[in-house]
Short mmCIF file of C-alpha atoms and ligand atoms in Angstrom, two decimals:
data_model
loop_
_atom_site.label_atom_id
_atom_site.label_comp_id
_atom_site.label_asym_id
_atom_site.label_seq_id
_atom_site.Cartn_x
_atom_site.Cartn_y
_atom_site.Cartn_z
CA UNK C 1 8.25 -10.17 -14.39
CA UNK C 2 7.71 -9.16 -10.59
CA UNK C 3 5.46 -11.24 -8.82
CA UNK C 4 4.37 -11.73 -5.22
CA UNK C 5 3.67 -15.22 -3.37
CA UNK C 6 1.29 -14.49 -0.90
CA UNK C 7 -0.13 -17.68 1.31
CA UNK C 8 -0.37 -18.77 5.04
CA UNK C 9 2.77 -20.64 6.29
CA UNK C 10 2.83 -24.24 4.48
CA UNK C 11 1.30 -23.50 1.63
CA UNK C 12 4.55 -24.21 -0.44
CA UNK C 13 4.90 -21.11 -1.47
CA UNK C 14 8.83 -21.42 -0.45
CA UNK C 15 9.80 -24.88 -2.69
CA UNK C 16 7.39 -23.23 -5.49
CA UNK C 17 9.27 -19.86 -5.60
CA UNK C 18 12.38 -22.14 -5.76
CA UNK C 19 11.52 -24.02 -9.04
CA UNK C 20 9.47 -21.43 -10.50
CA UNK C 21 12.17 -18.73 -9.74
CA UNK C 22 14.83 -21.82 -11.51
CA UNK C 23 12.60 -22.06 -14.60
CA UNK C 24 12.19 -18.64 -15.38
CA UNK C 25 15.58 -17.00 -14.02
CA UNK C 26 13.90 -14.70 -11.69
CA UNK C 27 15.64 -14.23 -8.21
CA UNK C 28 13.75 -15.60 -5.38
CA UNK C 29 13.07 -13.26 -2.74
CA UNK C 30 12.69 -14.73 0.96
CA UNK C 31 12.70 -12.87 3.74
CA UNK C 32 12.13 -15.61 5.51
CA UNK C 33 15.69 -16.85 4.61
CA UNK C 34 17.18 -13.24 4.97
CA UNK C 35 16.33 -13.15 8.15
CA UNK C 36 17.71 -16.53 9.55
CA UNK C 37 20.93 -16.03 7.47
CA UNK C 38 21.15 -12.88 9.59
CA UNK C 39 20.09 -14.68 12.76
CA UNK C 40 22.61 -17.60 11.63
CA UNK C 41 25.45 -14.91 11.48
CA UNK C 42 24.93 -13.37 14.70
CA UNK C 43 24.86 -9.91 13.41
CA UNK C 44 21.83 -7.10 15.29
CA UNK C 45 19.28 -7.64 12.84
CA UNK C 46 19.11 -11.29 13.15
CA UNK C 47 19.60 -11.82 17.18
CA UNK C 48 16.79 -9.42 16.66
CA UNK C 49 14.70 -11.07 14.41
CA UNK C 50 15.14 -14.08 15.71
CA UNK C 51 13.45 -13.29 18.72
CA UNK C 52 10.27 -12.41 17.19
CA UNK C 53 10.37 -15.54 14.75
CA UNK C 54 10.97 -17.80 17.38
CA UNK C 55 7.31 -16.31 18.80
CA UNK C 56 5.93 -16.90 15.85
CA UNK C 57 5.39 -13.13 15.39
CA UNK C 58 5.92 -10.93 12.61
CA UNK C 59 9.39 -8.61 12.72
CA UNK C 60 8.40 -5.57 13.04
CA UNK C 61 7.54 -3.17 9.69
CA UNK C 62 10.48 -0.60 9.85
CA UNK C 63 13.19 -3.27 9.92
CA UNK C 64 11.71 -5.53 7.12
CA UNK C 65 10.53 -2.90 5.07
CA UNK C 66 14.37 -1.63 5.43
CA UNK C 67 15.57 -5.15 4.25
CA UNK C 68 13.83 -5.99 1.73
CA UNK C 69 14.05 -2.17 -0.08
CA UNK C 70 17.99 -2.69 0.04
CA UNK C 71 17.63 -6.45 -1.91
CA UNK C 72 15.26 -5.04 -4.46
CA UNK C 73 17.30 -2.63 -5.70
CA UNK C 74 20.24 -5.13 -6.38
CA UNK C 75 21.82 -5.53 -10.48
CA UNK C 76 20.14 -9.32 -10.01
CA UNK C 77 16.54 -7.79 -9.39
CA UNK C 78 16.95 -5.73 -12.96
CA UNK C 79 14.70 -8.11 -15.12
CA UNK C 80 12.12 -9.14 -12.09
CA UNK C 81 11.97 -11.31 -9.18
CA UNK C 82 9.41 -13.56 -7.11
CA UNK C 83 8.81 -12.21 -3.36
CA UNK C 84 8.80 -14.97 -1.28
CA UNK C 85 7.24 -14.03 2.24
CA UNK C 86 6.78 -10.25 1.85
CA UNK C 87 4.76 -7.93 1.87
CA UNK C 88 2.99 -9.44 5.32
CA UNK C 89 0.82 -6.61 6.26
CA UNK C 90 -1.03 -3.40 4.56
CA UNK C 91 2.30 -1.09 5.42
CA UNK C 92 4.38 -3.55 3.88
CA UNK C 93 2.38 -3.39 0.94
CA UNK C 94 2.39 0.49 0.93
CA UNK C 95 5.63 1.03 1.20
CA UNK C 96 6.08 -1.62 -1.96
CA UNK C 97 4.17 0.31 -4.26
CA UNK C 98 5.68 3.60 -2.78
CA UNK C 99 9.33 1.95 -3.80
CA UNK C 100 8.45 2.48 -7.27
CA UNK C 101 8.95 -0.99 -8.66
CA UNK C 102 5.60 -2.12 -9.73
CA UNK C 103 4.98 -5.76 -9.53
CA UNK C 104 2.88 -7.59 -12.11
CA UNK C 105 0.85 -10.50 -10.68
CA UNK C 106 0.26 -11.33 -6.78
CA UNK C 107 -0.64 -15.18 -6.90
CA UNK C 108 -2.51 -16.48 -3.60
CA UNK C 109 -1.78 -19.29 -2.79
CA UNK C 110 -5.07 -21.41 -0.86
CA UNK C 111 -5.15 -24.42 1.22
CA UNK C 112 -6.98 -25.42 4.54
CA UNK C 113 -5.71 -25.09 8.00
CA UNK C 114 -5.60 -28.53 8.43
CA UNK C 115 -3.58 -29.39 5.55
CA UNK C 116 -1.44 -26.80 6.70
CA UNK C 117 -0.53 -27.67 10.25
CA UNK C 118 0.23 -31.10 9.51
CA UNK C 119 2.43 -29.60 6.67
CA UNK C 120 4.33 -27.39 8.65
CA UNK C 121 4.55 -29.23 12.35
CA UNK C 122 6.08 -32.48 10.02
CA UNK C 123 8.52 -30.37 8.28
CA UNK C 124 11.97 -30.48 8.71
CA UNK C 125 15.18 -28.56 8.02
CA UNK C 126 18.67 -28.80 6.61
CA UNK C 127 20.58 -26.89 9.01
CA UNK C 128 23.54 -26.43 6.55
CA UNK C 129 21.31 -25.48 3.08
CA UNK C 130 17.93 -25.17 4.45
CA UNK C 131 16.56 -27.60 1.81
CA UNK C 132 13.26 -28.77 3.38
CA UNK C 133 11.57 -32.20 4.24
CA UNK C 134 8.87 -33.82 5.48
CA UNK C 135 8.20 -36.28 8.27
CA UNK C 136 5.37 -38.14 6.43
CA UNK C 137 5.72 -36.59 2.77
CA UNK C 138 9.09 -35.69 1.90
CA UNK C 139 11.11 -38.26 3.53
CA UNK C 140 14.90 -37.94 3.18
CA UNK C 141 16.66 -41.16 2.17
CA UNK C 142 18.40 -41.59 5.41
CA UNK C 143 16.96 -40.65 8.60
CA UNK C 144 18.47 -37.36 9.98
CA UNK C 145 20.46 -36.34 6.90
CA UNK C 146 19.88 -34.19 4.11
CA UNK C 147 19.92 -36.08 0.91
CA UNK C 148 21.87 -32.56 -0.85
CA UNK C 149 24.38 -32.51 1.47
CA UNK C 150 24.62 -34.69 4.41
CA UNK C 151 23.83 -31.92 6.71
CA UNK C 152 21.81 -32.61 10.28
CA UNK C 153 17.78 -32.34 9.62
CA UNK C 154 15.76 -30.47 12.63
CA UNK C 155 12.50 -29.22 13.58
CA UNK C 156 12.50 -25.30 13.19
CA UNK C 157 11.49 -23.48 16.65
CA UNK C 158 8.77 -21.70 14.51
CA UNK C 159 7.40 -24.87 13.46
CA UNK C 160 6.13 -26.49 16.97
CA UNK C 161 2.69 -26.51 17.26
CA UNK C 162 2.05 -23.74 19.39
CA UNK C 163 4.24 -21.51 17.33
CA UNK C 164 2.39 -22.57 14.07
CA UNK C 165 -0.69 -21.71 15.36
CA UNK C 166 0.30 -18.20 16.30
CA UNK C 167 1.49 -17.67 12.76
CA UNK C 168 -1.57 -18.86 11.49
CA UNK C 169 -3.34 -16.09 13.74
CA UNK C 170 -0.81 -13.61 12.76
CA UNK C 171 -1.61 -14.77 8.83
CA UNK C 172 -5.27 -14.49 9.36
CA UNK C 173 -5.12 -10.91 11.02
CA UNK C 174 -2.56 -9.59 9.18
CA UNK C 175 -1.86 -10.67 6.31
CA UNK C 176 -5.18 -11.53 5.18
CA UNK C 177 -6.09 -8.47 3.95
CA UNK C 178 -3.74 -8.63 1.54
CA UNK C 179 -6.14 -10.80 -0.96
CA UNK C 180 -8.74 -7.92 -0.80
CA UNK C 181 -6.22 -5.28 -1.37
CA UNK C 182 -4.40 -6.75 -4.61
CA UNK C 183 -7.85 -8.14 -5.53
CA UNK C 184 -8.94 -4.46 -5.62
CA UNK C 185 -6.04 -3.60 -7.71
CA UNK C 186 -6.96 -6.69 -10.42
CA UNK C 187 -3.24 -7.97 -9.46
CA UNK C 188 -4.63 -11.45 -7.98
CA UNK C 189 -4.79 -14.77 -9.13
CA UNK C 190 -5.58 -17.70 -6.43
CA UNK C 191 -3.55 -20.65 -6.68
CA UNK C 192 -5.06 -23.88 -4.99
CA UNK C 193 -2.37 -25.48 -3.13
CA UNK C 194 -3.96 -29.06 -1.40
CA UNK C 195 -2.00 -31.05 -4.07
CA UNK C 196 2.00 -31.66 -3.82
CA UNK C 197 5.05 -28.98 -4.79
CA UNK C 198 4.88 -30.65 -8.30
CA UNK C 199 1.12 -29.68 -8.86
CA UNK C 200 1.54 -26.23 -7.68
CA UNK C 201 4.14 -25.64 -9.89
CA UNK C 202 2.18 -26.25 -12.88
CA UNK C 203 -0.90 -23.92 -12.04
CA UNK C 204 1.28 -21.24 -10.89
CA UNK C 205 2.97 -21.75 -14.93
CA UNK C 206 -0.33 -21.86 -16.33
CA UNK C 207 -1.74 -18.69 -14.55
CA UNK C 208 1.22 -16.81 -15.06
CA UNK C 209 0.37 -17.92 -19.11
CA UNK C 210 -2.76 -16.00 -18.82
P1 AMP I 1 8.88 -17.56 6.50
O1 AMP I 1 10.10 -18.37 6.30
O2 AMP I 1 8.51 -16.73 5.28
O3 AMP I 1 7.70 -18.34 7.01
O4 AMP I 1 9.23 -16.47 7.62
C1 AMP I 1 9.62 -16.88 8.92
C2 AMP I 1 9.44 -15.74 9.91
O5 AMP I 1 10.24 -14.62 9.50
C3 AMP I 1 8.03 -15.18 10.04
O6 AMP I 1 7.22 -15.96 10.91
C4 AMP I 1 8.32 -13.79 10.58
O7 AMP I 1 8.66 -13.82 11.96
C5 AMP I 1 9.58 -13.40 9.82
N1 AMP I 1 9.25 -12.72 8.55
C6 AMP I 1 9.54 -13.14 7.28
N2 AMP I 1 9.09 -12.28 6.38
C7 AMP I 1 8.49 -11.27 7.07
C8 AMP I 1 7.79 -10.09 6.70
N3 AMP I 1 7.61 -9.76 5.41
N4 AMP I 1 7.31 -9.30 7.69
C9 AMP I 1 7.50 -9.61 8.99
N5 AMP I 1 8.10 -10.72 9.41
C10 AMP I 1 8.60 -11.55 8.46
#
């Protein structure tokens, strides 16, 4: 099964494609988490990246197009795989179907804005495994550590307020359209996303029934 998570920023869609992608052994697909491995390791891509993400602005469509066409085609993608983060805008999309790797379902996943900035501007960071927590709701069990592996918690610079609310824009201009185009297509089922990780989970397993 090949299925796209499509949703504003903190909206879950990230620690849903984790357990869903767990429960039905399909490789998660972040490009999200490409991308700051790559900024992490120094290498062009990710000092490059990096500079847009820090803006809160979308990397530009050649070089994520690029990325995510080399992951796809990897022996793990064979049987399917969850896209976590991509496609972001109506090229990105294009270029998807024009890979030749038809996905199956697109589920959107809805919440309101206000839901989602307090989501994202109280979330925090493992800055060894990336395993993500939350100031009010997620809380780990000591302050400053990561319950997983001990490593320091901190505050993304994408997720400051200003920066979260250029995302948003960025979501609502470009990646919007998205819902009309895969609605067109009959690919889309709408998730609602207000409740915890836990709740998500399940409606994402029961649409995906259907
Ligand atoms: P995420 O972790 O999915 O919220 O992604 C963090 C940042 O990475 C975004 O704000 C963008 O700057 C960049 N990014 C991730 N995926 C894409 C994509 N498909 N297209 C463009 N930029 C992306």
């Amino acid at each position: 099964m090949r299925l796209i998570f499509l949703g504003p920023p903190g909206a879950g869609k990230g620690t849903v494609a984790k357990k869903v992608s767990q429960e039905l052994g399909l490789p998660q697909i972040s490009t999200g988490d490409m991308l700051r491995e790559a900024a992490k390791e120094g290498v062009p891509l990710g000092r490059k990246a990096k500079e847009y993400m820090d803006r809160g602005e979308l990397v530009p469509d050649e070089i994520i197009i690029g990325v995510l066409k080399n992951r796809i085609i990897q022996q793990d993608c064979k049987n399917g795989f969850i896209l976590d983060g991509y496609p972001r805008t109506l090229l990105q999309a294009k270029a998807l179907d024009a890979f030749g790797i038809p996905v199956d379902r697109v589920l959107h996943f809805h919440l309101s804005e206000k839901t989602l900035i307090e989501r994202i501007t109280g979330r925090l960071t493992c800055r060894n495994c990336g395993a993500i927590y939350h100031k009010k709701n997620i809380k780990p069990k000591v302050k400053g550590k990561c319950d997983a592996c001990g490593g320091v918690l901190y505050k993304r610079e994408d997720q400051e307020e200003q920066a979260v609310r250029k995302r948003l824009e960025v979501y609502r201009r470009q990646t919007r359209p998205l819902i009309v185009f895969y609605q067109k297509k009959g690919m889309l089922t709408t998730i609602d996303a207000e409740g915890t990780p836990e709740e998500s989970v399940e409606k994402v397993k029961i649409a995906l029934r259907k």
